[in-house]
Coordinates of C-alpha atoms in Angstrom, one line a residue:
M23 CA 19.2 12.6 -5.7
E24 CA 15.5 12.3 -5.3
K25 CA 14.3 9.4 -3.1
T26 CA 11.6 7.3 -4.7
I27 CA 8.5 6.3 -2.7
H28 CA 7.8 2.6 -2.7
Q29 CA 4.0 2.6 -3.0
G30 CA 3.6 -1.2 -2.4
R31 CA 5.6 -1.0 0.8
N32 CA 3.4 1.9 1.9
V33 CA 0.3 -0.1 1.2
K34 CA 1.8 -2.8 3.5
R35 CA 2.6 -0.2 6.2
F36 CA -0.9 1.2 6.2
R37 CA -2.4 -2.2 6.1
E38 CA -0.3 -3.4 9.1
M39 CA -1.0 -0.1 11.1
L40 CA -4.7 -0.8 10.6
G41 CA -4.3 -4.4 11.7
I42 CA -5.6 -5.8 8.4
K43 CA -4.3 -9.1 7.1
Q44 CA -3.5 -9.7 3.4
E45 CA -6.3 -12.2 3.2
A46 CA -8.8 -9.6 4.5
L47 CA -7.6 -6.9 2.1
A48 CA -7.9 -9.4 -0.8
L49 CA -11.5 -10.2 0.3
E50 CA -12.4 -6.5 0.3
L51 CA -10.7 -5.9 -3.1
G52 CA -12.9 -8.5 -4.9
D53 CA -13.3 -12.1 -6.2
D54 CA -10.2 -12.0 -8.4
W55 CA -7.9 -11.1 -5.4
N56 CA -6.1 -13.5 -3.0
Q57 CA -3.4 -13.3 -0.4
R58 CA -0.7 -14.0 -3.0
K59 CA -1.9 -11.2 -5.3
V60 CA -1.9 -8.7 -2.4
S61 CA 1.7 -9.8 -1.5
L62 CA 2.7 -9.1 -5.1
L63 CA 1.0 -5.8 -5.0
E64 CA 3.0 -4.8 -1.9
Q65 CA 6.2 -5.6 -3.8
K66 CA 5.5 -3.1 -6.6
E67 CA 7.3 0.2 -6.4
V68 CA 4.6 2.0 -8.4
I69 CA 1.0 1.0 -8.4
E70 CA -1.4 1.8 -11.2
P71 CA -3.5 4.9 -10.3
E72 CA -6.9 3.1 -10.6
L73 CA -5.7 0.2 -8.4
L74 CA -4.1 2.6 -5.9
E75 CA -7.5 4.4 -5.6
Q76 CA -9.3 1.1 -5.0
V77 CA -6.8 0.0 -2.3
A78 CA -6.8 3.4 -0.6
K79 CA -10.6 3.2 -0.5
V80 CA -10.6 -0.2 1.2
L81 CA -7.9 1.0 3.7
K82 CA -9.9 4.2 4.2
V83 CA -6.9 6.4 3.5
N84 CA -6.2 9.1 1.0
P85 CA -4.4 7.8 -2.1
D86 CA -1.9 10.7 -1.8
A87 CA -1.0 9.3 1.6
I88 CA 0.1 6.1 0.0
K89 CA 1.9 7.9 -2.8
S90 CA 3.8 10.3 -0.5
F91 CA 4.4 8.4 2.8
D92 CA 8.1 8.4 3.6
E93 CA 9.0 6.7 6.8
E94 CA 12.5 8.3 6.9
S95 CA 11.1 11.8 6.8
V96 CA 8.6 10.9 9.5
I97 CA 11.4 9.6 11.7
N98 CA 13.5 12.7 11.0
N99 CA 10.6 14.9 12.0
I100 CA 10.2 13.0 15.3

């Protein structure tokens, strides 16, 4: 059974690791964003590629890192 990567949860993990609040991320993403919209984004299992690119750029991480980050495998490697 292949484990699916929850991209929204990964966005939240990276955001928290970088010490960025949802409000600050929303501000960086543009005028049509607010804290609630970021919260909804972080609940999505799969994020549209264009939006994922935009979020990754704001967080200064590679979009592939968000797509492939798996906390379980990181813990297993430690």
